[in-house]
Structures are given as C-alpha cells and as structure tokens.
Amino acid sequence: GLTEAGQRQKHYAGGFPVGFVDAGSGDLRDAYVYNHVNINVDYHRPTTGEDGYRVVGFAVEPMSIAHAFLGGYEWDGTSSDGYTKSLATCTAGTHMSRDDINANQIVQENEKIIYTYDVIWNESEVAWSSRWDVYLNEDHLVPAQVHWYSITNSILVVLFLSLLIISILVRNLRRDIAGYNAMAALADEEKDEDIDESGWKLVHADVFRPPQNMTMMYCVFVGSGLQLGVAGFFSIVLSAMGFLNPARRGSLMIATLILYMLCGVVSGYVSSRLYKSFRGRAWQTCTLLTATTFPGVCFGLFVFFNIILAFKHSVGSVPFLDVLIVAAMWCCVSIPLVFLGAYYGYKAESITYPTVTSTIARAIPDPGLLLNPYLAIALAGMVPFAAAYVELFFIMTSLWMDQYYY
C-alpha cells in the first residue's frame, strides 16, 4: 500500500505463496513460480557493551525470474557444470531487485526451472525488545484511528444499552412502587389479594424452577461453559503477565489446552451440584456427558478435518502421534478430573434458593410481538455484533488473508 505522502508500505505475512497466476493471459491462465527469494536478515548491535550481534528481523521477498546462463548454456539439471556456470539474470556480487527482472518464470511442460536465492544483511536500529513491533503494527498499514473508531463505537453501544436497561428498570420500579403505595389505603383482605397479583412477586415462586425439558443437558452445558470461561480467563491472565510470550511458538495453544483439561474439575463440580439441586438421579450419566459431550464434538471435528488435510498432503495436518497425545490427555487427565469434581459436587450440600418454588407452575401468557423468541434471538445477536464488528473485520481479514492482527 501507499501512504498519503506516497511512501510504499510493506505487508508481512506468515509465509509466501509458491507462485501466482496471470489472469489476463487468455482462457488458459498462465502460472508462474517464485524461483528466487531475497532473504533479508536485520541485525542489531547492543549498546551495553556486549560482544556480537542479535538478529531482530527476518523477511523473505519472493520473485519470479526466467533465469538464463551466460553464453546460452543449456543445463540438463544433473551435470556438475551447471553449478559453476554464471547466470546472465543473477550476477554475483549484486542483489536482485524487482527492477532487474526481464521476464517471469512460467510453469509449463518440459520447462526447466532454476532456483536461486540472495542473503541480504542489514544493520538495524531496532532493539531486541522491539523486534516484534513490525509484525504488530504492520508498518502502519492499518491506521491507528480505525481502532480508536472501533473502541468509540463499542463504548457508545454499551452506554446506549445501559441507558436503555436503566430506563426500563426505572419505569417498572416506579410503577410498582406507585402500586404498593396505592395499596396502603386498602383493607388488609384486599391488600393480601392484590399484593400477590402485581409487581415482581408474580414470578417469585417460579424463578428457580428446574427446566422441564433436557434438565441433564442444561447442567452439562453450564459445566462445560464454565470450564471454557475459567480456562480462557487464566489464559488471558497468564498472557497479560508475560508468561505466554509470542516469541515462544505454541506456548499459548499448549497453555490453553492444559488449562482447559485441568479445569475439568470445575466442570464436573458445577454440573453435578446443579444436577443435584434439580433432584436428578442419573448422576453417572450426567458426569459422563459433561466429560465427553463438548470435548468429544470438538475432538471429532478436529480429527475429521485433520484426516482431510492428511489425504490432501497438507503441511497443516497434525501428525498422528500428536493426535494420540491429545486423545491420551483427554482420556487420562480431563475425564478423571471431571469425575473427581463431580464426586465432591455430589458430596456437597444441595444448593439452597432464597425463595420456595411452587408445586404448580404458573401459566405463561402468549408473548407479544416484541417478546417473540425469534426476534429476541436476532436482537441479542445484533447488539454484540454492532459493538465489535469493526475489530471483527480485522480479525477475519487476518485469518483469511494470512495477516497479523494486533
């Protein structure tokens, strides 16, 4: 990209493609391969008197060059003379630049391709502690004002929702308080009749009623959700404290996986105690579902897509040994911890509620248009999306276009 002043900005990605396709070369699009790379290594000399240098940057610039030997020499690819002959398109002592390319290397049948590379050492003023900044700010390719606009948008949405909820609560409370004050002039018999049919007390005997459908799955989902939440919270805390540094590749993924499995105790304890408060009897089934439902679905999808990647010979596929290690951690660590937490959950006293649940459930009237469940689901999803859609755009761009996000 270019800045407002016309300066070129660099884009950094994790890796580079093997080539490109010329879309304007006719019906059969011509494919070209990147057969030359400029390996740029940035080094910094510490100012503290230490000997040696530190590598603070590494970047690869791919190029496609139709190489040719000096004097028209044709190499068969096996003869040792080809290693000693000089190239007309890549001379010794000078580094290749895009301005020196006369023609790109096309990919077609019986085409001979020569691969070359340059190593360019550049002294840099970037300190060792700031070596990651070039990946985080993308050479200012995305203006910082965009993120400030996103933060302002999120704050305004949160304030609007807060004011909306406060206005609804204040209106309802004022109406209820006015109703209670109006009952002060009534007789005691009339007061007892009206006080149970107005205000918030209408649902006091139904607030803590167990769900009538799929009670066990409700407990399983609550326990699994809390396990995810606790593991995510501690992952964020460890990252903020600097224990999970991006310089240590894979540390965040490993830490999150270990924390999730250790939090199986929390999942088993919460689901079992909640199921006990619902007077459930099949506690073995509840505990087994808590330990296998969500992890089993995730592990099954992971294995399914990994098999597809393996059949496609993709480098992104996970080795079979690593899959076995994850399965062993799930079966030998996570599931026993869930049962351990469930044991203490069932041994603990049942949860006591501040109100008594009535035997007969109160009839629920037909909801109006504004209380329609489908409309509520749509609005509940639109509001968080409105608060985060700008940052979500950059996250998805980073995911699908192989960019770094910060």
Short mmCIF file of N, CA and C in Angstrom, two decimals, residues 364-381:
data_model
loop_
_atom_site.label_atom_id
_atom_site.label_comp_id
_atom_site.label_asym_id
_atom_site.label_seq_id
_atom_site.Cartn_x
_atom_site.Cartn_y
_atom_site.Cartn_z
N ILE A 364 -47.78 -19.35 31.49
CA ILE A 364 -47.07 -18.29 30.77
C ILE A 364 -47.97 -17.79 29.65
N PRO A 365 -48.32 -16.51 29.65
CA PRO A 365 -49.19 -16.00 28.58
C PRO A 365 -48.48 -15.96 27.25
N ASP A 366 -49.25 -15.91 26.19
CA ASP A 366 -48.66 -15.83 24.85
C ASP A 366 -47.89 -14.52 24.69
N PRO A 367 -46.64 -14.60 24.23
CA PRO A 367 -45.85 -13.36 24.10
C PRO A 367 -46.32 -12.51 22.95
N GLY A 368 -46.15 -11.21 23.10
CA GLY A 368 -46.47 -10.29 22.03
C GLY A 368 -45.38 -10.26 20.98
N LEU A 369 -45.47 -9.30 20.09
CA LEU A 369 -44.51 -9.21 19.00
C LEU A 369 -43.11 -8.90 19.51
N LEU A 370 -43.02 -7.98 20.47
CA LEU A 370 -41.72 -7.59 20.98
C LEU A 370 -41.08 -8.68 21.84
N LEU A 371 -41.90 -9.60 22.37
CA LEU A 371 -41.38 -10.67 23.20
C LEU A 371 -41.25 -11.99 22.43
N ASN A 372 -41.34 -11.94 21.11
CA ASN A 372 -41.20 -13.14 20.31
C ASN A 372 -39.78 -13.70 20.45
N PRO A 373 -39.63 -14.99 20.72
CA PRO A 373 -38.28 -15.55 20.93
C PRO A 373 -37.35 -15.36 19.74
N TYR A 374 -37.86 -15.51 18.52
CA TYR A 374 -37.01 -15.37 17.34
C TYR A 374 -36.52 -13.93 17.19
N LEU A 375 -37.38 -12.97 17.49
CA LEU A 375 -36.95 -11.58 17.44
C LEU A 375 -35.93 -11.28 18.52
N ALA A 376 -36.15 -11.86 19.71
CA ALA A 376 -35.20 -11.65 20.80
C ALA A 376 -33.83 -12.25 20.47
N ILE A 377 -33.82 -13.43 19.82
CA ILE A 377 -32.55 -14.05 19.44
C ILE A 377 -31.80 -13.18 18.43
N ALA A 378 -32.54 -12.62 17.45
CA ALA A 378 -31.91 -11.77 16.44
C ALA A 378 -31.34 -10.49 17.06
N LEU A 379 -32.13 -9.86 17.95
CA LEU A 379 -31.65 -8.63 18.58
C LEU A 379 -30.49 -8.91 19.51
N ALA A 380 -30.54 -10.03 20.23
CA ALA A 380 -29.45 -10.37 21.14
C ALA A 380 -28.15 -10.62 20.39
N GLY A 381 -28.23 -11.09 19.14
CA GLY A 381 -27.01 -11.29 18.36
C GLY A 381 -26.54 -10.03 17.66
#
